[in-house]
Short mmCIF file of C-alpha atoms in Angstrom, two decimals:
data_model
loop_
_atom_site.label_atom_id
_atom_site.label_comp_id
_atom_site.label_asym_id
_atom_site.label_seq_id
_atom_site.Cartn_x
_atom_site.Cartn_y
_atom_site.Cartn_z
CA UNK A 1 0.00 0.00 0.00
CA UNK A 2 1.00 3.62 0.12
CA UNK A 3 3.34 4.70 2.71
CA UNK A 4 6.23 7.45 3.30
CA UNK A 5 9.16 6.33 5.54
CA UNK A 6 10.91 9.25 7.43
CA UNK A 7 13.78 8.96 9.16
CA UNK A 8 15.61 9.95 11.68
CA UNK A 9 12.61 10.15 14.08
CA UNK A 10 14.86 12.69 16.29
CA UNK A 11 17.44 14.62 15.26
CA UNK A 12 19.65 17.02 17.97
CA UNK A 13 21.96 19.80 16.11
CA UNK A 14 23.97 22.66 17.59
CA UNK A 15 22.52 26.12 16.54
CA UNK A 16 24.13 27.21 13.17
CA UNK A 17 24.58 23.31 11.71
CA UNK A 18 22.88 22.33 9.21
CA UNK A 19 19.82 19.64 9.66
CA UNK A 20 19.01 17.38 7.05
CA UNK A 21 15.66 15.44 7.18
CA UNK A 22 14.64 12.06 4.13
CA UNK A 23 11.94 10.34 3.04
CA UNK A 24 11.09 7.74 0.96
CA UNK A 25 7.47 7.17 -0.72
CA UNK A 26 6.69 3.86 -2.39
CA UNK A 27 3.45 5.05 -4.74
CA UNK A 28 5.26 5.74 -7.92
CA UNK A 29 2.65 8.17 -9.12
CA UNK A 30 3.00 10.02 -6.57
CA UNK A 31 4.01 14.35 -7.92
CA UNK A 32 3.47 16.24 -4.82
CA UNK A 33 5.65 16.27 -1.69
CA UNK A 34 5.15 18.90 0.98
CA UNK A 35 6.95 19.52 4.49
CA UNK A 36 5.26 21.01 7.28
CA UNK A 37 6.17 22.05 10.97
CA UNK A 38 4.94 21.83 14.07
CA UNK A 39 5.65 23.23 17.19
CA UNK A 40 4.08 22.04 20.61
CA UNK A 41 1.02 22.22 20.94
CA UNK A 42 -0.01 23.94 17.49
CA UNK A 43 -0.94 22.95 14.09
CA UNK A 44 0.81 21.58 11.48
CA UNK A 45 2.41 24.72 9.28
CA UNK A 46 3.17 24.27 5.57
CA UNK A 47 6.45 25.31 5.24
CA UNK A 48 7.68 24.26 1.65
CA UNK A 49 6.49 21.74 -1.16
CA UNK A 50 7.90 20.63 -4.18
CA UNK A 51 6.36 19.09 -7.27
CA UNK A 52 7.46 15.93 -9.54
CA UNK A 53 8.71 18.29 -12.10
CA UNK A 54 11.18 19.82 -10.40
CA UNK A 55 14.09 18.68 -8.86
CA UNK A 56 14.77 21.23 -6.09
CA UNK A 57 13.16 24.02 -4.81
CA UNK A 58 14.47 26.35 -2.18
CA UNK A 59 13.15 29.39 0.30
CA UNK A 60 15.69 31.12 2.15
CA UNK A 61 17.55 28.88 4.64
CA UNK A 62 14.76 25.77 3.57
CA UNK A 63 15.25 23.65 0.56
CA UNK A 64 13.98 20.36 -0.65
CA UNK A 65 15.24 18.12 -3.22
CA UNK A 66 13.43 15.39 -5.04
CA UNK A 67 14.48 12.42 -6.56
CA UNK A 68 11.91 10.34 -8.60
CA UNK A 69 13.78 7.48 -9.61
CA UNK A 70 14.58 6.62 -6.31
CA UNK A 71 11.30 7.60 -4.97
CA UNK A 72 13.05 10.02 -2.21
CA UNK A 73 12.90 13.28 -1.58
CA UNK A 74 14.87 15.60 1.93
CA UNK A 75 14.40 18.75 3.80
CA UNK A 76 17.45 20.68 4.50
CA UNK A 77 17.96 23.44 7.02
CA UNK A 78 20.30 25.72 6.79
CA UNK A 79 22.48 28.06 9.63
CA UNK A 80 19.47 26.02 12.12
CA UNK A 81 17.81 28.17 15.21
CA UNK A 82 16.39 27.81 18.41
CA UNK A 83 13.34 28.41 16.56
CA UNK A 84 13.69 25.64 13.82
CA UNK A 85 12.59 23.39 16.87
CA UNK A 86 9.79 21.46 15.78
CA UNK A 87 8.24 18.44 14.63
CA UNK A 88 8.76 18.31 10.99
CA UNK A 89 6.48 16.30 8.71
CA UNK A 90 6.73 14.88 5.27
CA UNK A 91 3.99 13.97 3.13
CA UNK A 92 3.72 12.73 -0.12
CA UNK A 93 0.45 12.86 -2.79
CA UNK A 94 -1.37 9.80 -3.17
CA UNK A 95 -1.29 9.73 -7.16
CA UNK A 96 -2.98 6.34 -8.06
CA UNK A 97 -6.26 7.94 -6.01
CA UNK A 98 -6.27 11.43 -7.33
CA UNK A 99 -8.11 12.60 -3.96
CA UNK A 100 -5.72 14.96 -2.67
CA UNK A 101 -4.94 12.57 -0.26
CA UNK A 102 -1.51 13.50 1.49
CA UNK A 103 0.00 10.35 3.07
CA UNK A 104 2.27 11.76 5.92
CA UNK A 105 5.82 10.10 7.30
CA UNK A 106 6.00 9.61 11.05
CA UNK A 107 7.70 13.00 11.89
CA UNK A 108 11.29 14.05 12.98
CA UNK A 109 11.76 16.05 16.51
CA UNK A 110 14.22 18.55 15.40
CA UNK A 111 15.78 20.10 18.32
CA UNK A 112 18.51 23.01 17.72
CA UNK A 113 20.52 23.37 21.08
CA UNK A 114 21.77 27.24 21.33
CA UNK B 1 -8.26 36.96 10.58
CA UNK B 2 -8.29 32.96 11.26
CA UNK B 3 -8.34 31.00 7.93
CA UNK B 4 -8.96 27.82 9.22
CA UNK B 5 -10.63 27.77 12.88
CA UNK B 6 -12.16 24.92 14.69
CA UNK B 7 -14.29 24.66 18.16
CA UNK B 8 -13.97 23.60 20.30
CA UNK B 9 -9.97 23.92 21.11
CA UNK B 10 -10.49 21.35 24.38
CA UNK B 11 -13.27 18.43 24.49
CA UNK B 12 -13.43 16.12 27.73
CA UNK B 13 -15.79 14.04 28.26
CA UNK B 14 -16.57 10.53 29.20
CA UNK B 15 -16.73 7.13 27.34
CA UNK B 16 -20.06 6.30 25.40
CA UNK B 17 -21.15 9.66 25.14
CA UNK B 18 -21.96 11.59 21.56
CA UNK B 19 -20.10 14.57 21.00
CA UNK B 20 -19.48 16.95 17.41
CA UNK B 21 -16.35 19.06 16.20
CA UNK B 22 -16.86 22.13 14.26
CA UNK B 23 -14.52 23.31 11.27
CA UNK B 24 -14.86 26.29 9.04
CA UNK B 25 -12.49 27.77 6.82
CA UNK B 26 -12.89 31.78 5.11
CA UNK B 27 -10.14 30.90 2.45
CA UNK B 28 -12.81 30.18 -0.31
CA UNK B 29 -11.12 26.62 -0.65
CA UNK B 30 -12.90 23.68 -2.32
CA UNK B 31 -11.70 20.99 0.08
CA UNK B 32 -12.11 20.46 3.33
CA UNK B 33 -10.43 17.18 5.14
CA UNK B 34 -10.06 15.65 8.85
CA UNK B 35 -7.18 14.39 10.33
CA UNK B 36 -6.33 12.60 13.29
CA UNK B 37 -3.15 12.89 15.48
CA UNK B 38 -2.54 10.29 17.77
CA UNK B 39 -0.29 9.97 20.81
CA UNK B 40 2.72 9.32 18.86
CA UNK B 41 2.25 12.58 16.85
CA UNK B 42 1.02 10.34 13.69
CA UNK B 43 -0.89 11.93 10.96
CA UNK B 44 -3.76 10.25 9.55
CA UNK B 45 -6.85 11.23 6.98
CA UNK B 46 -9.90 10.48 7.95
CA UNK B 47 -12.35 11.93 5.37
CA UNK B 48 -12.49 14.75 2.67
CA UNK B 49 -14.87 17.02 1.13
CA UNK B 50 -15.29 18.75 -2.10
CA UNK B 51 -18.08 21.15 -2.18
CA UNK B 52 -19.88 19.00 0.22
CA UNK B 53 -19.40 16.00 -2.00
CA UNK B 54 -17.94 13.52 0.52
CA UNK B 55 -14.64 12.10 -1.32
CA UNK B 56 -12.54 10.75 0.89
CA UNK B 57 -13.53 7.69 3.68
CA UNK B 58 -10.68 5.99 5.07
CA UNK B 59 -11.00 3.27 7.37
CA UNK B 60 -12.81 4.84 10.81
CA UNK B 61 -15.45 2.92 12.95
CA UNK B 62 -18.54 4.27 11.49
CA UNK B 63 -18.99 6.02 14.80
CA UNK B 64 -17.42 8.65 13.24
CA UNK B 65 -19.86 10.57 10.85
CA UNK B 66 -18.43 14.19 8.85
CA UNK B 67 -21.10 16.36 7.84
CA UNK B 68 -20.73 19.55 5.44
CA UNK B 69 -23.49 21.58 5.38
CA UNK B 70 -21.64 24.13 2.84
CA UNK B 71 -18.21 24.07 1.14
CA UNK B 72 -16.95 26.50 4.37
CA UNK B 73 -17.80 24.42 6.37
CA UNK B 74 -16.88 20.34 7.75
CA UNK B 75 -18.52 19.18 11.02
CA UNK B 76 -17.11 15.72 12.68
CA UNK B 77 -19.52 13.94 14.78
CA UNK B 78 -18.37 10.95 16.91
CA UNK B 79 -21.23 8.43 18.74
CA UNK B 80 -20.46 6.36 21.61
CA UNK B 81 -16.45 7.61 22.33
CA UNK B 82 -13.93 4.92 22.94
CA UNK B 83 -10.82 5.80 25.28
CA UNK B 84 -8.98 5.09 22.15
CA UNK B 85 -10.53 7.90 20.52
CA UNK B 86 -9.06 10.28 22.82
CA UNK B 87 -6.22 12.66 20.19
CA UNK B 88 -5.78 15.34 18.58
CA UNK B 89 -8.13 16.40 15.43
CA UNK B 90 -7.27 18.54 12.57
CA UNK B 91 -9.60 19.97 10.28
CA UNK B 92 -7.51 20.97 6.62
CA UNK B 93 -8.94 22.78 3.41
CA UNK B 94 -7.17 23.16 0.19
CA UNK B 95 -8.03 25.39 -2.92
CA UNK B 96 -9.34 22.62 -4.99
CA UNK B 97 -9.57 18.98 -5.24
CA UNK B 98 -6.45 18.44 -6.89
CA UNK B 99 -4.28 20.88 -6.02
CA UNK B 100 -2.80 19.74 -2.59
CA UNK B 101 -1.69 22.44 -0.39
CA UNK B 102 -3.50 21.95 2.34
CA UNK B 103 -3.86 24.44 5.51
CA UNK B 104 -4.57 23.00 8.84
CA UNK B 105 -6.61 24.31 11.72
CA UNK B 106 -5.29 24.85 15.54
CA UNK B 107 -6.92 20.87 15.86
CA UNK B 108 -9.36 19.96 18.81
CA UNK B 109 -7.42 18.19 21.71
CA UNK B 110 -10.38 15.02 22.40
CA UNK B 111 -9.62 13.14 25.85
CA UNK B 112 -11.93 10.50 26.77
CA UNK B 113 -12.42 9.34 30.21
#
């Protein structure tokens, strides 16, 4: 069935490292892959996507890559701070159902120690 | 102003009784979805509107019952609560069916005594 692996599930950097998050998603039709944040207690925040067609996308100190032929795509954080410290969530488009359906990975605990 | 906003923020209440989660979005999106958040901060869809056509039903006891009286709006109704129904709920919306960016709302924390 569909499903997105995440890994690490924690993930402890000093402030100004870098922090690098993967994924893998097994539905091959899958073209959309966003990443959102959350911090305790509050929703889930959109914080950057990248589509099938493009191979890397980036928004200040955020950037995603994709690759399709190995069906994985990363989050990478750049010059981290305190306030990067979240739960960060992949997802990946269910394409066979053409829903909208996001299946989501399990989440990384990103914590940036100052 | 709140794009997505759901009520209530807190629900408590006790096993077997009936008890309904409001959603409404003022973002003019097509799609509205719920998600649940368990204990272990996993993030599952439940169901999904489109202009109150219901198009997603995952695998939920049928306990659980959405309702959308308009596009703005996606109501979650849940008979007879279990303990393990006790989580966090999202309510979502995206522009339109297809086109997957999808906004959440501050969730409704559901504990079940």
């Amino acid at each position: 069935g569909e499903n997105v692996e995440q890994h690490p599930s924690t993930l402890s950097v000093q402030e100004g490292d870098s922090a690098v998050i993967k994924c893998t998603y097994s539905d091959s039709a899958s073209n959309y892959f966003p990443w959102y944040k959350q911090e305790l207690g509050k929703r889930p925040q959109l914080i950057i996507d990248i589509r099938s067609n493009v191979g890397e996308k980036k928004d200040q100190r955020i950037a995603v890559t994709l690759n399709k032929t190995a069906k994985h795509f990363s989050l990478h954080i750049t010059e981290t701070q305190p306030e990067d410290s979240a739960v960060y969530f992949c997802a990946a488009s269910s394409g066979s159902s053409n829903t909208g359906k996001l299946i989501f990975g399990q989440g990384t605990t990103l914590q940036v120690k100052p | 102003d709140t794009a997505v906003s759901q009520t209530p923020k807190y629900l408590v209440t006790q096993m077997g009784n009936d008890k309904s989660i409001k959603c409404e979005q003022n973002l003019g999106h097509d799609t509205m979805y719920w998600y649940k958040q368990d204990s272990k901060k996993f993030l599952k869809i439940m169901f999904s509107y489109n202009n109150k056509e219901l198009i997603i039903n995952e695998t939920v006891p049928n306990r659980f019952s959405p309702k959308s009286p308009d596009k703005a709006h996606l109501n979650l109704h849940i008979n007879s609560l279990e303990l393990g129904d006790s989580a966090v709920y999202f309510c979502a919306s995206s522009p339109r069916l297809r086109q997957n960016e999808q906004y959440f709302g501050p969730g409704t924390r559901l504990t079940v005594t």
